[in-house]
Coordinates of C-alpha atoms in Angstrom, one line a residue:
X1 CA -36.6 27.8 -16.0
X2 CA -34.0 25.6 -14.6
X3 CA -33.8 23.4 -17.7
X4 CA -32.9 26.1 -20.2
X5 CA -29.2 26.2 -19.3
X6 CA -29.0 22.5 -19.7
X7 CA -30.8 22.6 -23.1
X8 CA -28.7 25.5 -24.3
X9 CA -25.4 23.9 -23.2
X10 CA -26.4 20.6 -24.8
X11 CA -27.3 22.3 -28.0
X12 CA -24.0 24.2 -28.2
X13 CA -22.0 21.1 -27.3
X14 CA -23.9 19.0 -29.9
X15 CA -23.3 21.7 -32.6
X16 CA -19.5 21.8 -31.8
X17 CA -19.2 18.1 -31.7
X18 CA -21.1 17.7 -35.0
X19 CA -19.0 20.3 -36.7
X20 CA -15.8 18.7 -35.5
X21 CA -17.1 15.2 -36.5
X22 CA -18.1 16.3 -40.0
X23 CA -14.9 18.2 -40.6
X24 CA -12.5 15.6 -39.3
X25 CA -11.4 14.7 -42.8
X26 CA -10.6 18.3 -43.5
X27 CA -8.7 18.9 -40.3
X28 CA -6.6 15.7 -40.3
X29 CA -5.4 13.4 -43.0
X30 CA -5.3 9.7 -43.3
X31 CA -5.9 7.5 -40.2
X32 CA -5.7 10.5 -37.9
X33 CA -9.1 11.6 -39.2
X34 CA -10.7 8.3 -38.2
X35 CA -9.1 8.5 -34.7
X36 CA -10.5 12.0 -34.3
X37 CA -13.9 11.3 -35.8
X38 CA -14.7 8.2 -33.6
X39 CA -14.5 10.0 -30.2
X40 CA -16.4 13.0 -31.7
X41 CA -19.2 10.5 -32.6
X42 CA -19.3 9.3 -29.0
X43 CA -19.3 12.9 -27.8
X44 CA -22.2 13.7 -30.1
X45 CA -24.1 10.7 -28.6
X46 CA -23.5 12.0 -25.1
X47 CA -24.5 15.6 -26.0
X48 CA -27.7 14.4 -27.7
X49 CA -28.6 12.5 -24.5
X50 CA -27.9 15.7 -22.5
X51 CA -30.4 17.5 -24.8
X52 CA -33.0 14.7 -24.4
X53 CA -32.9 14.5 -20.6
X54 CA -34.7 17.8 -19.8
X55 CA -37.4 17.0 -22.3
X56 CA -38.0 13.6 -20.7
X57 CA -38.2 15.4 -17.3
X58 CA -40.8 17.8 -18.8
X59 CA -43.0 14.9 -19.7
X60 CA -42.7 13.6 -16.1
X61 CA -43.6 17.0 -14.7
X62 CA -46.6 17.7 -16.9
X63 CA -48.3 14.3 -17.3
X64 CA -50.5 12.8 -14.6
X65 CA -49.7 9.5 -13.0
X66 CA -51.9 7.5 -15.4
X67 CA -50.4 9.3 -18.4
X68 CA -46.7 8.8 -17.4
X69 CA -46.2 5.4 -19.2
X70 CA -48.1 6.3 -22.4
X71 CA -46.4 9.6 -22.7
X72 CA -42.9 8.2 -22.2
X73 CA -43.7 5.6 -24.9
X74 CA -44.8 8.4 -27.3
X75 CA -41.6 10.3 -26.4
X76 CA -39.4 7.2 -27.1
X77 CA -41.2 6.6 -30.4
X78 CA -40.5 10.2 -31.6
X79 CA -36.9 9.9 -30.4
X80 CA -36.5 6.7 -32.4
X81 CA -38.0 8.3 -35.5
X82 CA -35.8 11.4 -35.1
X83 CA -32.7 9.2 -34.6
X84 CA -33.6 7.2 -37.7
X85 CA -34.1 10.2 -39.8
X86 CA -31.1 12.1 -38.4
X87 CA -28.6 9.3 -38.7
X88 CA -29.8 7.7 -42.0

């Protein structure tokens, strides 16, 4: 569908940003590693949001009007659990 390219590009961008973020200490030394890692963290945050957007739209497409709010709450709950587990 029309969401697959967005999901794929977000996945690739997240992978690249994550690899650069995690290897900043090996690429640069000293303070330069911190100055490189901080923007990579922000880029990772943006790319993760790019990944989440099509999934939120999928909930909006598939759920009926009375299911919209409860399903968005469930989606946000699972996002919060995933973020907690992923960044802890």
